[in-house]
GROMACS .gro file of C-alpha atoms in nm:
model
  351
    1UNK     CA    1  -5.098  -3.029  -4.100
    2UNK     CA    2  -4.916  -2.922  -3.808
    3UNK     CA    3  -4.604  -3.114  -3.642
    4UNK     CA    4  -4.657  -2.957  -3.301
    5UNK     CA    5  -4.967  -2.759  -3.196
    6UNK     CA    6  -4.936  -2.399  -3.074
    7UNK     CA    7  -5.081  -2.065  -2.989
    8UNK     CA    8  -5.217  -1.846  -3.309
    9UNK     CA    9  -5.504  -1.708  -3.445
   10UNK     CA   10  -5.714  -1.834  -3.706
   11UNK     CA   11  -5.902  -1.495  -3.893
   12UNK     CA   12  -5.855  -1.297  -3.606
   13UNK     CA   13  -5.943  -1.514  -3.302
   14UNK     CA   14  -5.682  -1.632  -3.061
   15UNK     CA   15  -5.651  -2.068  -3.085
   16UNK     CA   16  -5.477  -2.324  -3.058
   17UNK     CA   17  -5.361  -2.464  -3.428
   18UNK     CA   18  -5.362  -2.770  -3.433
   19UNK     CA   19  -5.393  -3.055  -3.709
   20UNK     CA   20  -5.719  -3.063  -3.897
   21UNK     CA   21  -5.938  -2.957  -4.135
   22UNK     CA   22  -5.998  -2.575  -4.204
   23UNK     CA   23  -6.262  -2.392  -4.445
   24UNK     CA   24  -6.075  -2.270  -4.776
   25UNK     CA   25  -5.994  -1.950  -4.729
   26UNK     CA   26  -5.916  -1.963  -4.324
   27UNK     CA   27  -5.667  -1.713  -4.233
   28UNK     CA   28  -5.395  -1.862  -4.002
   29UNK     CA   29  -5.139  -1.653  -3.815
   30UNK     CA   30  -4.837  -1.779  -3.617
   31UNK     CA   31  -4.661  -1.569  -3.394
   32UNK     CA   32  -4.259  -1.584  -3.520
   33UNK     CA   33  -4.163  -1.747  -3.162
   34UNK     CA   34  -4.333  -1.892  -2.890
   35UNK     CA   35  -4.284  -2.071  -2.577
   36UNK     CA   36  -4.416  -2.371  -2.409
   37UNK     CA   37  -4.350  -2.389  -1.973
   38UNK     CA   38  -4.316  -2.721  -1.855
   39UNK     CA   39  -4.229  -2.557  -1.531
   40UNK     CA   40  -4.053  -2.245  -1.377
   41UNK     CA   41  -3.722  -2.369  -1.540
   42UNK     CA   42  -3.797  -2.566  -1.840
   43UNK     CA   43  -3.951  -2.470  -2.146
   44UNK     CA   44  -3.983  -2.523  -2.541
   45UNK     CA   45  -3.907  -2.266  -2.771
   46UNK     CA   46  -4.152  -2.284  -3.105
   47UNK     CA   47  -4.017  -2.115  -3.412
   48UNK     CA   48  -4.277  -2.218  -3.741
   49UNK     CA   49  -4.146  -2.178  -4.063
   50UNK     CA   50  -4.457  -1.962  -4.170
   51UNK     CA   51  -4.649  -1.709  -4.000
   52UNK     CA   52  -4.931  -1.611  -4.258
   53UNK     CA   53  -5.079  -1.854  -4.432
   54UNK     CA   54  -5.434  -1.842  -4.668
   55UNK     CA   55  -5.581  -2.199  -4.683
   56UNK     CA   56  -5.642  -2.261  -5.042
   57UNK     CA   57  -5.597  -2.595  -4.989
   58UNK     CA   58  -5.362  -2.818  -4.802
   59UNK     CA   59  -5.089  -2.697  -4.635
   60UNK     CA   60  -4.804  -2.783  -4.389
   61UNK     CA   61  -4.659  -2.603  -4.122
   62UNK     CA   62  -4.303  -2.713  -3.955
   63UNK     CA   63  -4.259  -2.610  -3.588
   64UNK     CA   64  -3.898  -2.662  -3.490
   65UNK     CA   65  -3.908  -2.762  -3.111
   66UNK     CA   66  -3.612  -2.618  -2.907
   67UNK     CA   67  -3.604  -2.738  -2.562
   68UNK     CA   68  -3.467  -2.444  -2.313
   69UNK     CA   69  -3.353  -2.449  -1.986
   70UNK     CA   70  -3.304  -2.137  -1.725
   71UNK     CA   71  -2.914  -2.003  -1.601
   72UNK     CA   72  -3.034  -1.855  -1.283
   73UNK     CA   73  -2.743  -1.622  -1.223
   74UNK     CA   74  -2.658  -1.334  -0.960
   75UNK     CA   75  -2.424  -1.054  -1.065
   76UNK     CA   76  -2.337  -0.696  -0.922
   77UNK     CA   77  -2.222  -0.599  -1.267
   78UNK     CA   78  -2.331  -0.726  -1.664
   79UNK     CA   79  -2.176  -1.022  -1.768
   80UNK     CA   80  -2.066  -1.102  -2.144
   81UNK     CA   81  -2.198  -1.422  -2.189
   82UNK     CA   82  -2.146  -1.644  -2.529
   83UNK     CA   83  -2.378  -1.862  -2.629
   84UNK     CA   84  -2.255  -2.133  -2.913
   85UNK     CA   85  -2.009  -1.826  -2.997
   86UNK     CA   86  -2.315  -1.553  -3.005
   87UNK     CA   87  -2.213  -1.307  -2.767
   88UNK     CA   88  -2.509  -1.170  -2.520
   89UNK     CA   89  -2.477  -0.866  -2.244
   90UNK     CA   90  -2.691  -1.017  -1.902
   91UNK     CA   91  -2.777  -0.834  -1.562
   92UNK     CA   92  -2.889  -1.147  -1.439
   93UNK     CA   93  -3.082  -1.496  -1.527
   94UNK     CA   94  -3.102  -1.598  -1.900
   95UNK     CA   95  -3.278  -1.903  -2.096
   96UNK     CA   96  -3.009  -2.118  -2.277
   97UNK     CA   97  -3.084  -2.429  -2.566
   98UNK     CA   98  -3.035  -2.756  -2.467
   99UNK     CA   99  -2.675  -2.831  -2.548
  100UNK     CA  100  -2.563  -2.531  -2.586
  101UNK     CA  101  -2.248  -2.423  -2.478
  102UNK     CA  102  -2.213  -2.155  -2.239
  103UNK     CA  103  -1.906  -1.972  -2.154
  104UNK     CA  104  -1.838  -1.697  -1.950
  105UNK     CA  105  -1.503  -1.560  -1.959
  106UNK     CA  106  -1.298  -1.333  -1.784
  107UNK     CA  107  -1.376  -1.020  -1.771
  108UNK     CA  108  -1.328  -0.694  -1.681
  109UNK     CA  109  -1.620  -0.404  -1.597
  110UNK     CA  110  -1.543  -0.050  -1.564
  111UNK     CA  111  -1.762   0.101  -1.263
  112UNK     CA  112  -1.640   0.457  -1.281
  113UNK     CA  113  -1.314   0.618  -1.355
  114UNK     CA  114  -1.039   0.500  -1.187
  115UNK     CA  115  -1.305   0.158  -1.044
  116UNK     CA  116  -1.302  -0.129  -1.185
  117UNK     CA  117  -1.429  -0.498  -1.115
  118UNK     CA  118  -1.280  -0.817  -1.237
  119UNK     CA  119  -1.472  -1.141  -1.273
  120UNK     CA  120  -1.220  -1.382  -1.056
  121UNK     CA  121  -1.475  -1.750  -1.130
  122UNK     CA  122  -1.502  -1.790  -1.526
  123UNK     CA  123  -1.697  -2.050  -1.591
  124UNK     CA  124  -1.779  -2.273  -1.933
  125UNK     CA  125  -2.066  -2.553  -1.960
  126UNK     CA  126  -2.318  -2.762  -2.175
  127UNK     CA  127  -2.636  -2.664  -2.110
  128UNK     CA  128  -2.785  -3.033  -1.996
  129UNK     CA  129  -3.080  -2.887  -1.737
  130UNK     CA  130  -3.127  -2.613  -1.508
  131UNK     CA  131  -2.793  -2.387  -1.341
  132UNK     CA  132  -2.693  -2.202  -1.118
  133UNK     CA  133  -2.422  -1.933  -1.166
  134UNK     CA  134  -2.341  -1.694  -0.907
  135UNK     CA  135  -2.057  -1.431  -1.022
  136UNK     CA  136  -1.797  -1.319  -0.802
  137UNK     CA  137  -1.611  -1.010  -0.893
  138UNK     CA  138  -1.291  -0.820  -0.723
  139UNK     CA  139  -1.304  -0.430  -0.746
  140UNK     CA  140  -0.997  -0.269  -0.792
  141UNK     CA  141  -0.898   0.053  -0.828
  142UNK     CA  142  -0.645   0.262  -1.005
  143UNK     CA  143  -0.326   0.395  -0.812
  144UNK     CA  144  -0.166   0.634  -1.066
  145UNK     CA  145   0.210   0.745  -0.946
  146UNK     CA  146   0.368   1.024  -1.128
  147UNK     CA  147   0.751   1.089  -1.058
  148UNK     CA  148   1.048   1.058  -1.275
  149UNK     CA  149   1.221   0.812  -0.977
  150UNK     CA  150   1.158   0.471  -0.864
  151UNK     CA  151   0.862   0.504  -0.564
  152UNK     CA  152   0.982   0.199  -0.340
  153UNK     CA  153   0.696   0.081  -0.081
  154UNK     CA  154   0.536  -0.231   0.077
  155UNK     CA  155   0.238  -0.323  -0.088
  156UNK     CA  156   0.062  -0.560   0.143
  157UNK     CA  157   0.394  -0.631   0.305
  158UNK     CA  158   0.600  -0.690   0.024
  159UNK     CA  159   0.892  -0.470  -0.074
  160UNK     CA  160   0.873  -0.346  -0.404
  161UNK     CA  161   0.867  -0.079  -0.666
  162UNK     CA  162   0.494   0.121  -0.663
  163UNK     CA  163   0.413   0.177  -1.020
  164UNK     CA  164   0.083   0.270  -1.215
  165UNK     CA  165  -0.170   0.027  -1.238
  166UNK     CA  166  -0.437  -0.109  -1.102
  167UNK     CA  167  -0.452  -0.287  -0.757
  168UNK     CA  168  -0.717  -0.490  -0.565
  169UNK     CA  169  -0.965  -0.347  -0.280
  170UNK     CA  170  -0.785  -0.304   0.037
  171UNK     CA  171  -0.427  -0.349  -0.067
  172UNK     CA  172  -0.211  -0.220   0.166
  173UNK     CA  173   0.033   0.024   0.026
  174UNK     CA  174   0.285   0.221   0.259
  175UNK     CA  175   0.579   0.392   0.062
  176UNK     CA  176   0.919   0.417   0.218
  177UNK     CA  177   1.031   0.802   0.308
  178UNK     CA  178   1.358   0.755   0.059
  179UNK     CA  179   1.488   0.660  -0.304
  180UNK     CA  180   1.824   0.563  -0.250
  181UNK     CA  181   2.041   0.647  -0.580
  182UNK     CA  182   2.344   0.576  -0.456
  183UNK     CA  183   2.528   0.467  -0.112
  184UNK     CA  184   2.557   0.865  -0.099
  185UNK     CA  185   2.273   1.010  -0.257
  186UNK     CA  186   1.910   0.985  -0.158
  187UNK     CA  187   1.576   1.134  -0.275
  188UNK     CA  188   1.384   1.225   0.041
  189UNK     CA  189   0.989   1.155  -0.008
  190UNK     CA  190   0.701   1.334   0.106
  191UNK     CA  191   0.413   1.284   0.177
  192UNK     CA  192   0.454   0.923   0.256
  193UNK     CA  193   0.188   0.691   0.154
  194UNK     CA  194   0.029   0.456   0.421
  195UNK     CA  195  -0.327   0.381   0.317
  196UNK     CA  196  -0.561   0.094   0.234
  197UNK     CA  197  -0.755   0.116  -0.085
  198UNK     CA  198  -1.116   0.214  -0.059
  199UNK     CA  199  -1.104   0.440  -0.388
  200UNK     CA  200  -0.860   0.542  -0.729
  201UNK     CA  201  -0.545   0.779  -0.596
  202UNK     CA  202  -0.347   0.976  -0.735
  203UNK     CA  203   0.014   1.005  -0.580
  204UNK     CA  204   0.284   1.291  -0.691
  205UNK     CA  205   0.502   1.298  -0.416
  206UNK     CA  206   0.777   1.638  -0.318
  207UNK     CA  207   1.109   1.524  -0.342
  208UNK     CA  208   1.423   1.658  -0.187
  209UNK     CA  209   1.758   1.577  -0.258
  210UNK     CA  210   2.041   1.475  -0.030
  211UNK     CA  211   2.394   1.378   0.053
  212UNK     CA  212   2.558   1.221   0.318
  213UNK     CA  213   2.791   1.398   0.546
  214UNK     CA  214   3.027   1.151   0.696
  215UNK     CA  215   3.242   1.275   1.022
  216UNK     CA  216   3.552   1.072   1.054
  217UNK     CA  217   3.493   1.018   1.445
  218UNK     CA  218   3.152   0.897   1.546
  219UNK     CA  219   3.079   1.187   1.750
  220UNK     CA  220   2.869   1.510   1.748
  221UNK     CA  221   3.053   1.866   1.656
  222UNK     CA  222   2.887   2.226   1.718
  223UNK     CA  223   2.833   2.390   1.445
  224UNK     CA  224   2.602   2.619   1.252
  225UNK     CA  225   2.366   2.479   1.009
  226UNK     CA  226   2.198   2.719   0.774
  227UNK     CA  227   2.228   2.942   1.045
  228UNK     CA  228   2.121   2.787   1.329
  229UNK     CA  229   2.347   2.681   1.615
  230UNK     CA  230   2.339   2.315   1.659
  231UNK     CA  231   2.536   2.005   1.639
  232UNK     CA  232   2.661   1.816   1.343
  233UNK     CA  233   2.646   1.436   1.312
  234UNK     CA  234   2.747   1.184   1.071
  235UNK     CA  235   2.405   1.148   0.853
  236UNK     CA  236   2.198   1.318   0.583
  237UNK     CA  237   2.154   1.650   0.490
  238UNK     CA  238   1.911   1.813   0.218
  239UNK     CA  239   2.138   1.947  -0.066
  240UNK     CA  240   2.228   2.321  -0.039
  241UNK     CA  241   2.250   2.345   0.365
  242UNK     CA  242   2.542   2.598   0.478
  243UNK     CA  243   2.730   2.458   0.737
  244UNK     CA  244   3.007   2.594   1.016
  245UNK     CA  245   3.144   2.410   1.199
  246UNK     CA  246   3.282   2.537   1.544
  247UNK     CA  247   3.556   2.445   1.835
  248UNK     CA  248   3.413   2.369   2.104
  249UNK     CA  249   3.259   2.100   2.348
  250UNK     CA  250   2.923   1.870   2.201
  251UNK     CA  251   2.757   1.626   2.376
  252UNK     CA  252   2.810   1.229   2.320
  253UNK     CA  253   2.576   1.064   2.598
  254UNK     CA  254   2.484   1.137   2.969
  255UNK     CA  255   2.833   1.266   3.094
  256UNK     CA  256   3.038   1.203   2.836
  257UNK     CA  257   3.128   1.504   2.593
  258UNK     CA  258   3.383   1.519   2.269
  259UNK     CA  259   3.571   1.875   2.253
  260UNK     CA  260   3.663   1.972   1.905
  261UNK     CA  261   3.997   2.121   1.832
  262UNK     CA  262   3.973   2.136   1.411
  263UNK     CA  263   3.787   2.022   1.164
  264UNK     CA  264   3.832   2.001   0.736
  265UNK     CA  265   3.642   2.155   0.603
  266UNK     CA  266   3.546   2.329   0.845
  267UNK     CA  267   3.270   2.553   0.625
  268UNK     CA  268   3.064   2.411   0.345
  269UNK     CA  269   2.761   2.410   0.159
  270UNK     CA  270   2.595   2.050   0.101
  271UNK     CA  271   2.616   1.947  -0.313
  272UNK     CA  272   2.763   1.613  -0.293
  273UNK     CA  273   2.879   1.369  -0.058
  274UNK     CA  274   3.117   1.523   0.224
  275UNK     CA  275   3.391   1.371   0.437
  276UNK     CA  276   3.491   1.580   0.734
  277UNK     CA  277   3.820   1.525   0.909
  278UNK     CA  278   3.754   1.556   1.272
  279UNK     CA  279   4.052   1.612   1.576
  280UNK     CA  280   3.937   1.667   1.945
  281UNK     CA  281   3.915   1.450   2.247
  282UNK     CA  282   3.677   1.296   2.484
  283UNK     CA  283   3.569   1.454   2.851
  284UNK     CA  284   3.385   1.331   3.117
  285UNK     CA  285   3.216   1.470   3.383
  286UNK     CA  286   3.351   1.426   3.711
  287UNK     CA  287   3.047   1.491   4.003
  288UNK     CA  288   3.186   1.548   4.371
  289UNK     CA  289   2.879   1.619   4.620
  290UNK     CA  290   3.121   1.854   4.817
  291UNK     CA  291   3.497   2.028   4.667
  292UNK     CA  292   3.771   1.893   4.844
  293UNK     CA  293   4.145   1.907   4.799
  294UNK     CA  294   4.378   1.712   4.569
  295UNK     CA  295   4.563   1.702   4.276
  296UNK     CA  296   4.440   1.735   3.910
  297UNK     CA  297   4.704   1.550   3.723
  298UNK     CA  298   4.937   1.614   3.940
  299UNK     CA  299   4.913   1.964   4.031
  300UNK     CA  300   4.766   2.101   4.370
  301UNK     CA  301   4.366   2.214   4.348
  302UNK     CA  302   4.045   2.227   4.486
  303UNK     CA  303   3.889   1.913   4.303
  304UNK     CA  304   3.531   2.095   4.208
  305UNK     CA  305   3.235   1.921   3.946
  306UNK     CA  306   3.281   1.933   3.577
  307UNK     CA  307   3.426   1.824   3.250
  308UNK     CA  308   3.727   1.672   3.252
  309UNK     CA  309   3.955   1.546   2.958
  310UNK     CA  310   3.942   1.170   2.895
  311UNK     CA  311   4.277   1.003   3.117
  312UNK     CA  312   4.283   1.310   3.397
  313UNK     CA  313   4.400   1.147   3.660
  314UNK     CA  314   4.230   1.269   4.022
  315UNK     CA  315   4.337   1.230   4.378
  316UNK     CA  316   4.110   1.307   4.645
  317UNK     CA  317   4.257   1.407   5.028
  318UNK     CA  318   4.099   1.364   5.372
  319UNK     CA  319   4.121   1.646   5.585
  320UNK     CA  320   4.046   1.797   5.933
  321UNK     CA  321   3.875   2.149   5.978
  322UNK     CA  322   3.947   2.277   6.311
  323UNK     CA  323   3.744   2.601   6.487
  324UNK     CA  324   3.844   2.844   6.699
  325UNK     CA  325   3.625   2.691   6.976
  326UNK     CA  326   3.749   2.366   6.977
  327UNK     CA  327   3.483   2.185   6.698
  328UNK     CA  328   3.629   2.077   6.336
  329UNK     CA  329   3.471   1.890   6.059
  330UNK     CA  330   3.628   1.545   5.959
  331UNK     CA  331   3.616   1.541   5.538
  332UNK     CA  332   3.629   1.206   5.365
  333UNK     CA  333   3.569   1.108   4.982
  334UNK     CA  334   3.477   0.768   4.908
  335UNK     CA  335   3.740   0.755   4.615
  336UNK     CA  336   4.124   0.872   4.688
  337UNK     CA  337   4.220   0.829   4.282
  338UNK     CA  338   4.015   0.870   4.013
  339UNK     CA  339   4.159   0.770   3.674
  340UNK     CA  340   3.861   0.911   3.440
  341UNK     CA  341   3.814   0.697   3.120
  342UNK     CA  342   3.382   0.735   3.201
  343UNK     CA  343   3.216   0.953   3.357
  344UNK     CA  344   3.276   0.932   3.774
  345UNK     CA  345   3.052   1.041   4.119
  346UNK     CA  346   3.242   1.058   4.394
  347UNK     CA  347   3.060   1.092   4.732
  348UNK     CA  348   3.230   1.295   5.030
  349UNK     CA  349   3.141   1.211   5.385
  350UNK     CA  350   3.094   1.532   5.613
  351UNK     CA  351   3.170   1.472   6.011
   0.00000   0.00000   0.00000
């Protein structure tokens, strides 16, 4: 006796065992499991309790009937799958009991070193009929930052503090050139990060160290700078640059110029923050297409082009050349006083 009929052999010869009568002595062999297709997604799983049996007289064999459905899933990457709490690894479609419970978690697969994908659409059912399951994974890739500071950047817009870790595909990460450790003291950073991820990096950026040199007029000063001539501005300065400052005339903006009498300190090297006390005055430049006579504060002179100090006060005269022959030239400014607090052109008139 048989409960369900399936695929064996009786001494030897593939058949079908089904309930009946056998010779004493028949030799029947059951395979441990076998399946049944209804169709391309449904099927019946046959597990006997025997697989050898020697008729000596009647007999019983129990078939226990499992009906199975197919999971037709599509994954990139192996999925741990549980099935009633028995864990399975899957590339792809899998046969599942009827009522069984399947659950797949997330999880986390390591593609190489430094790539990684994570499964973003866990899923958890009863197995009821034929499914469909179609993973969807995020790679992401590892971003390891070695310094002993704080690495400030935008990642995908958002300010914030780049540490190690693990970020998605095409995050945006662009790091900001400084590390402010206080209102005085920076860490410059180089190189600067601006990349989208496509692959793991690894990111040990130079720093240099700085101070802030703060002139107490907001003007430019010549000076020498680790032996260079130049100009000195309020702003920052990589620690251990030699400076010298000089007397002298800097530029400000187009025709306007600040002429340094002293400064304190007038020579340092950059270790700290630095406050420089700064005396001088303003000059402007005074353009006349054509020297004529006047007065430069007062005193008699041939008003010529050129820097003058801020509140010079100018005055321009009209005058009469005369030749030998008779012929004379008629001079005439277009200004008579010029009281310079910016810079001035003054136009003269040749007749």
């Amino acid at each position: 006796n048989i409960n369900y009929p399936m695929w064996g052999e009786v001494n030897g010869t593939p058949a079908l065992i089904r309930p009946g009568f056998y010779p004493v002595g028949t030799l029947i062999q059951l395979p441990r499991v076998n399946y049944t297709y209804i169709n391309s997604s449904y099927r019946l799983m046959l597990v006997p309790n025997v697989t050898f049996l020697v008729l000596k007289g009647n007999a019983t064999i129990y078939v226990t009937v499992t009906p199975q459905y197919l999971i037709q899933v599509e994954t990139e990457y192996p999925l741990n799958v549980s099935l009633d709490s028995t864990w399975i690894l899957i590339n792809g479609s899998f046969w599942a009991n009827k009522s069984c419970t399947v659950t797949i978690p997330e999880q986390v697969y390591r593609v190489s070193q430094g790539e990684r994908a994570v499964l973003t659409n866990p899923a958890s059912f009863t197995v009821e009929g034929p499914r469909d399951y179609v993973a969807e994974w995020l790679k992401e890739y590892y971003v390891a930052v070695i310094s002993k500071y704080n690495v400030t950047a935008f990642v995908n817009g958002t300010p914030s503090v780049l540490t190690s870790g693990w970020y998605p595909q095409g995050t945006k990460i662009v790091t900001s050139p400084y590390i402010y450790l206080n209102p005085f003291t920076r860490l410059y950073i180089t190189p600067q990060l601006n990349v989208t991820l496509e692959s793991p990096i690894v990111y040990s950026p130079n720093v240099t160290l700085q101070f802030f040199v703060q002139l107490s007029r907001d003007v430019t000063v010549p000076a020498i700078i680790n032996g260079e001539h130049g100009y000195l501005s309020t702003g920052w300065y990589d620690s251990g640059t030699k400076v010298l400052i000089l007397v002298g005339l800097a530029p400000v903006s187009e025709g306007v110029s600040f002429f340094l009498t002293s400064a304190s300190p007038a020579s340092f090297t950059v270790s700290s923050y630095v406050y420089v006390v700064v005396s001088g005055y303003y000059e402007y430049y005074f353009n006349i297409t054509t020297p004529v006579n006047g007065t430069i504060n007062g005193v008699p002179a041939l008003v010529s082009p050129g820097w003058y100090k801020a509140g010079t006060v100018i005055t321009l005269n009209s005058s009469i050349i005369t030749y030998p022959n008779g012929t004379g030239l008629i001079i005439r400014p277009n200004a008579t006083i010029v009281l310079l607090d910016s810079p001035v052109d003054v136009s003269v008139e040749v007749t």
